Short mmCIF file of C-alpha atoms in Angstrom, two decimals:
data_model
loop_
_atom_site.label_atom_id
_atom_site.label_comp_id
_atom_site.label_asym_id
_atom_site.label_seq_id
_atom_site.Cartn_x
_atom_site.Cartn_y
_atom_site.Cartn_z
CA MET M 1 68.19 103.98 127.88
CA THR M 2 67.29 103.31 131.51
CA ASP M 3 69.89 103.07 134.28
CA GLU M 4 69.19 99.33 134.57
CA GLN M 5 69.83 98.74 130.87
CA GLN M 6 72.93 100.93 131.00
CA THR M 7 74.22 98.84 133.92
CA TYR M 8 73.48 95.55 132.11
CA HIS M 9 75.79 96.44 129.23
CA ILE M 10 77.15 99.59 127.61
CA PRO M 11 76.92 99.01 123.83
CA VAL M 12 80.31 99.19 122.13
CA LEU M 13 80.89 101.12 118.88
CA LEU M 14 77.16 101.83 118.84
CA HIS M 15 76.90 104.57 116.24
CA GLU M 16 79.59 103.12 113.99
CA SER M 17 77.96 99.69 113.89
CA ILE M 18 74.44 101.00 113.29
CA LYS M 19 75.70 103.27 110.50
CA GLY M 20 77.41 100.25 108.96
CA MET M 21 74.09 98.39 108.72
CA GLU M 22 72.71 101.00 106.26
CA LEU M 23 69.21 100.91 107.73
CA HIS M 24 66.21 101.88 105.62
CA ASP M 25 62.45 101.71 105.94
CA GLY M 26 60.98 98.34 104.99
CA GLY M 27 64.16 96.40 105.79
CA THR M 28 64.53 93.24 107.86
CA TYR M 29 67.36 93.19 110.38
CA VAL M 30 68.94 90.88 112.94
CA ASP M 31 70.78 91.63 116.18
CA LEU M 32 72.42 88.31 116.97
CA THR M 33 73.67 89.35 120.42
CA PHE M 34 70.73 91.14 122.03
CA GLY M 35 72.05 91.20 125.63
CA GLY M 36 71.13 94.49 127.25
CA GLY M 37 69.34 95.63 124.10
CA GLY M 38 71.48 98.71 123.51
CA HIS M 39 72.20 98.03 119.86
CA SER M 40 68.65 96.83 119.21
CA ARG M 41 67.11 99.99 120.65
CA GLU M 42 69.26 102.14 118.39
CA ILE M 43 68.33 99.99 115.38
CA LEU M 44 64.63 100.38 116.23
CA ARG M 45 65.09 104.13 116.56
CA CYS M 46 66.69 104.41 113.13
CA MET M 47 65.15 101.72 110.94
CA GLY M 48 61.68 103.02 109.99
CA ILE M 49 58.12 102.04 110.88
CA ASN M 50 57.77 99.31 108.23
CA SER M 51 60.93 97.42 109.18
CA ARG M 52 61.42 94.29 111.29
CA LEU M 53 64.11 93.42 113.81
CA PHE M 54 64.93 90.00 115.26
CA GLY M 55 67.01 89.86 118.45
CA PHE M 56 68.78 86.62 119.41
CA ASP M 57 70.06 85.71 122.87
CA GLN M 58 70.33 82.34 124.62
CA ASP M 59 70.50 83.85 128.12
CA GLU M 60 67.18 84.11 129.96
CA ASP M 61 68.46 87.24 131.78
CA ALA M 62 68.34 89.13 128.47
CA GLU M 63 64.55 88.80 128.34
CA GLN M 64 64.18 91.52 130.96
CA ASN M 65 65.49 94.00 128.36
CA ILE M 66 63.01 93.23 125.56
CA PRO M 67 61.65 96.51 124.13
CA GLN M 68 57.91 97.02 123.86
CA ASP M 69 57.87 97.50 120.10
CA GLY M 70 55.73 95.61 117.61
CA ARG M 71 58.54 95.62 115.06
CA PHE M 72 60.76 93.56 117.38
CA THR M 73 60.82 89.76 117.79
CA PHE M 74 62.94 88.16 120.51
CA VAL M 75 64.44 84.74 119.77
CA ARG M 76 65.78 82.90 122.81
CA SER M 77 68.41 80.84 121.08
CA ASN M 78 72.11 80.59 120.29
CA PHE M 79 72.91 82.59 117.17
CA ARG M 80 74.29 79.47 115.49
CA TYR M 81 70.63 78.63 114.73
CA LEU M 82 70.03 81.85 112.80
CA HIS M 83 68.98 80.09 109.59
CA ASN M 84 66.49 77.76 111.32
CA PHE M 85 64.70 80.53 113.20
CA LEU M 86 64.48 82.90 110.24
CA ARG M 87 62.80 80.11 108.29
CA TYR M 88 60.48 79.46 111.26
CA TYR M 89 59.35 83.10 111.08
CA GLY M 90 58.96 82.93 107.30
CA VAL M 91 61.98 85.10 106.51
CA GLU M 92 64.14 84.03 103.58
CA GLN M 93 66.71 86.83 103.53
CA VAL M 94 67.53 89.96 105.53
CA ASP M 95 69.07 93.36 104.85
CA ALA M 96 71.67 93.46 107.63
CA ILE M 97 73.01 91.34 110.50
CA LEU M 98 74.79 92.69 113.58
CA ALA M 99 76.83 90.62 116.04
CA ASP M 100 78.65 92.09 119.05
CA LEU M 101 80.72 89.14 120.26
CA GLY M 102 81.64 90.65 123.62
CA VAL M 103 80.35 89.30 126.92
CA SER M 104 77.82 91.62 128.58
CA SER M 105 79.00 93.60 131.57
CA HIS M 106 76.03 92.01 133.35
CA HIS M 107 77.70 88.61 133.15
CA PHE M 108 81.02 89.85 134.52
CA ASP M 109 79.28 91.73 137.32
CA ASP M 110 76.94 88.92 138.39
CA SER M 111 78.81 86.92 141.04
CA THR M 112 76.50 83.92 140.57
CA ARG M 113 77.50 83.32 136.93
CA GLY M 114 81.21 82.59 137.47
CA PHE M 115 82.53 84.73 134.61
CA SER M 116 84.82 86.93 136.69
CA PHE M 117 87.73 86.31 139.04
CA ARG M 118 86.63 89.37 141.06
CA PHE M 119 84.04 87.30 142.94
CA ASP M 120 83.92 83.92 144.60
CA GLY M 121 81.16 81.54 143.63
CA LYS M 122 80.54 78.46 141.53
CA LEU M 123 82.69 77.85 138.44
CA ASP M 124 79.80 77.98 135.95
CA MET M 125 80.32 80.35 132.95
CA ARG M 126 77.35 79.03 130.93
CA MET M 127 75.61 81.61 128.76
CA ASN M 128 72.63 79.29 128.65
CA LYS M 129 71.96 78.26 132.24
CA ARG M 130 69.54 75.55 131.13
CA ALA M 131 72.05 73.24 129.47
CA GLY M 132 75.63 72.25 128.88
CA ILE M 133 78.71 71.58 130.98
CA THR M 134 80.11 74.10 133.45
CA ALA M 135 83.65 75.39 133.87
CA ALA M 136 83.92 73.17 136.96
CA ASP M 137 83.02 70.14 134.85
CA ILE M 138 85.85 70.95 132.46
CA ILE M 139 88.41 71.58 135.20
CA ASN M 140 87.55 68.31 136.95
CA THR M 141 87.09 65.95 133.98
CA TYR M 142 89.27 67.02 131.02
CA GLU M 143 92.52 65.16 130.46
CA GLU M 144 95.67 67.13 131.25
CA GLU M 145 96.52 67.56 127.57
CA GLN M 146 93.00 68.81 126.79
CA LEU M 147 93.27 71.44 129.52
CA ALA M 148 96.70 72.54 128.32
CA ASN M 149 95.47 72.85 124.74
CA LEU M 150 92.42 74.96 125.60
CA PHE M 151 94.46 77.34 127.80
CA TYR M 152 97.02 77.73 125.01
CA LEU M 153 94.61 77.99 122.10
CA TYR M 154 91.85 80.11 123.64
CA GLY M 155 93.85 82.00 126.26
CA GLU M 156 97.24 82.20 124.51
CA LEU M 157 98.87 81.28 127.81
CA LYS M 158 102.52 80.25 127.48
CA ASN M 159 102.46 78.32 130.75
CA SER M 160 99.37 76.31 129.78
CA ARG M 161 101.02 72.95 130.43
CA LYS M 162 102.08 73.93 133.95
CA LEU M 163 98.58 75.19 134.70
CA ALA M 164 97.01 71.97 133.45
CA ALA M 165 99.40 69.80 135.46
CA ALA M 166 98.72 71.77 138.66
CA LEU M 167 94.95 71.49 138.20
CA VAL M 168 95.08 67.74 137.58
CA LYS M 169 97.23 67.27 140.66
CA ALA M 170 94.93 69.42 142.83
CA ARG M 171 91.71 67.75 141.71
CA SER M 172 93.12 64.33 142.59
CA GLN M 173 92.99 65.47 146.20
CA LYS M 174 89.73 67.45 146.10
CA THR M 175 87.12 68.41 143.50
CA ILE M 176 87.50 72.03 142.33
CA ASN M 177 84.06 73.66 142.53
CA THR M 178 84.51 77.37 143.22
CA ILE M 179 86.32 80.34 141.76
CA GLY M 180 88.24 80.75 145.02
CA GLU M 181 89.52 77.17 144.89
CA PHE M 182 90.49 77.60 141.23
CA LEU M 183 92.35 80.86 141.88
CA GLU M 184 94.27 79.35 144.78
CA ILE M 185 95.75 76.79 142.37
CA ILE M 186 96.55 79.00 139.37
CA LYS M 187 97.58 82.34 140.92
CA PRO M 188 101.12 81.19 141.86
CA PHE M 189 101.86 80.77 138.14
CA PHE M 190 101.29 84.47 137.36
CA GLY M 191 103.55 87.36 138.31
CA LYS M 192 101.95 90.22 140.24
CA GLU M 193 102.56 92.74 137.45
CA ARG M 194 100.57 90.69 134.89
CA GLU M 195 98.26 88.79 137.21
CA LYS M 196 94.99 90.42 136.14
CA LYS M 197 95.70 90.05 132.42
CA GLU M 198 96.72 86.41 132.77
CA LEU M 199 93.72 85.59 134.94
CA ALA M 200 91.45 87.26 132.39
CA LYS M 201 92.96 85.09 129.65
CA THR M 202 92.48 81.96 131.75
CA PHE M 203 88.82 82.74 132.40
CA GLN M 204 88.34 83.67 128.73
CA ALA M 205 89.69 80.28 127.64
CA LEU M 206 87.31 78.42 129.94
CA ARG M 207 84.33 80.56 128.90
CA ILE M 208 85.02 79.88 125.21
CA GLU M 209 85.21 76.13 125.85
CA VAL M 210 82.11 76.02 128.07
CA ASN M 211 79.97 77.81 125.49
CA HIS M 212 81.53 76.29 122.35
CA GLU M 213 82.01 79.83 121.12
CA MET M 214 84.33 79.11 118.20
CA GLU M 215 82.07 76.40 116.77
CA ALA M 216 78.99 78.59 117.23
CA LEU M 217 80.72 81.55 115.53
CA LYS M 218 81.74 79.38 112.58
CA GLU M 219 78.16 78.15 112.10
CA MET M 220 76.73 81.65 112.57
CA LEU M 221 79.01 83.23 109.95
CA LYS M 222 78.09 80.54 107.43
CA ALA M 223 74.38 81.03 108.17
CA ALA M 224 74.72 84.82 107.98
CA ILE M 225 76.11 84.67 104.44
CA GLN M 226 73.13 82.56 103.38
CA ALA M 227 70.65 84.84 105.16
CA LEU M 228 71.83 88.13 103.66
CA LYS M 229 70.30 89.59 100.53
CA PRO M 230 72.70 90.70 97.78
CA GLY M 231 73.86 94.11 98.98
CA GLY M 232 73.05 93.19 102.59
CA ARG M 233 75.49 94.11 105.36
CA LEU M 234 77.32 91.92 107.89
CA VAL M 235 78.49 93.97 110.89
CA VAL M 236 80.62 92.18 113.50
CA ILE M 237 82.41 93.44 116.62
CA THR M 238 85.16 91.13 117.90
CA TYR M 239 87.28 91.22 121.05
CA HIS M 240 90.09 88.69 120.66
CA SER M 241 92.36 87.49 117.89
CA LEU M 242 90.78 84.08 117.29
CA GLU M 243 87.29 85.34 116.56
CA ASP M 244 88.59 88.37 114.63
CA ARG M 245 90.67 86.09 112.40
CA MET M 246 87.59 84.00 111.65
CA VAL M 247 85.54 87.06 110.71
CA LYS M 248 88.38 88.47 108.62
CA ASN M 249 88.77 85.17 106.76
CA VAL M 250 85.04 84.89 106.07
CA ILE M 251 84.97 88.37 104.57
CA LYS M 252 88.07 87.72 102.48
CA THR M 253 87.41 84.16 101.31
CA GLY M 254 83.91 83.11 102.38
CA ASN M 255 85.14 80.56 104.94
CA VAL M 256 86.66 80.78 108.42
CA GLU M 257 89.77 78.82 107.40
CA GLY M 258 90.77 81.52 104.91
CA LYS M 259 91.05 79.08 102.00
CA MET M 260 90.96 80.91 98.67
CA LYS M 261 88.61 79.45 96.05
CA GLN M 262 88.97 80.57 92.46
CA ASP M 263 86.73 80.23 89.43
CA PHE M 264 87.84 79.03 85.99
CA TYR M 265 89.29 82.48 85.22
CA GLY M 266 91.25 82.76 88.46
CA ASN M 267 88.85 85.17 90.17
CA ILE M 268 88.44 84.69 93.92
CA GLU M 269 85.00 83.29 94.71
CA ALA M 270 84.06 85.19 97.85
CA PRO M 271 80.44 86.13 98.63
CA LEU M 272 81.39 89.20 100.70
CA ARG M 273 83.55 92.27 100.34
CA ALA M 274 84.85 94.56 103.05
CA VAL M 275 83.35 98.04 102.78
CA CYS M 276 85.85 99.81 105.05
CA LYS M 277 88.96 99.30 107.16
CA ILE M 278 88.75 98.00 110.72
CA ILE M 279 87.03 100.47 113.06
CA THR M 280 88.17 100.69 116.68
CA PRO M 281 86.84 102.73 119.62
CA THR M 282 87.90 106.33 120.03
CA ASP M 283 89.97 107.41 123.02
CA GLU M 284 86.81 108.98 124.44
CA GLU M 285 84.85 105.72 124.20
CA GLU M 286 87.69 103.73 125.78
CA ALA M 287 87.81 106.19 128.67
CA ARG M 288 84.04 105.98 129.11
CA ASN M 289 83.91 102.19 128.72
CA PRO M 290 87.26 100.44 129.38
CA ARG M 291 85.80 97.09 128.27
CA SER M 292 85.69 98.44 124.70
CA ARG M 293 89.48 98.66 124.40
CA SER M 294 90.03 95.43 122.48
CA ALA M 295 87.00 95.85 120.19
CA LYS M 296 87.35 95.69 116.42
CA LEU M 297 84.48 96.39 114.04
CA ARG M 298 84.41 94.81 110.58
CA ILE M 299 81.73 95.61 108.02
CA ALA M 300 81.11 93.61 104.83
CA GLU M 301 78.59 93.59 102.02
CA LYS M 302 77.21 90.56 100.22
CA ILE M 303 78.09 90.79 96.57
CA ARG M 304 76.40 87.66 95.24
#
């Protein structure tokens, strides 16, 4: 891996996730979160000369990391469209699907993208810079109750209503366009000892809303079940409780809501089964890559 690719994003739980895919020669695989290409390069190294790998990413910046390998096909799209693009390429089912749901270090470290409170700049946060509303659009147009709900639901912020009220009051005087302007309004609501954690949660909530991450994840998980062959592997790395709960529910029940469906004999009708307990980073990996600390790896196999 080059220094540039290493800087773009350090792949989390790399060896554990690749091992979970059970790669073999002749298989067809999907990396739904290509990003810096770290996971994809390891898949290519391990999968055999007669295999195929599809890498999905909606961010144009990821294209600079495409490997020069005839077995690899890059798909510039949101992973919610997995089913459509596999059909476009004439693929009915695949042997394993990997999704690392974390945001690339590249996005946090690029001051022009608006993902981090460490820099000033425009409140953007779009993964796909070609379309969609920005974080500034949300801050300046959502009703107060909508803002409070998204901060509470996606950021788990107990003072979500106070934050929403302060933002609505501030924007009535002046449009909020930059990270600096946003921070000036919300910082007084966080104590110094927890400021960074609370700011991170606030930015996380906005990022999830901007990119419709929960809806996209729901659609992707449904499409992934359809796309996998019997015996195929679903390998997912999550970073916060909402997305982890959805993945856990899909593995347990076949749907993100966690609703049990039973057949005539009372057997649970679930298309997947967990193949191991949750895997988390080692102390060594956390020390090497602090952004891996909240990662959880779940691995499931399609049983029917």
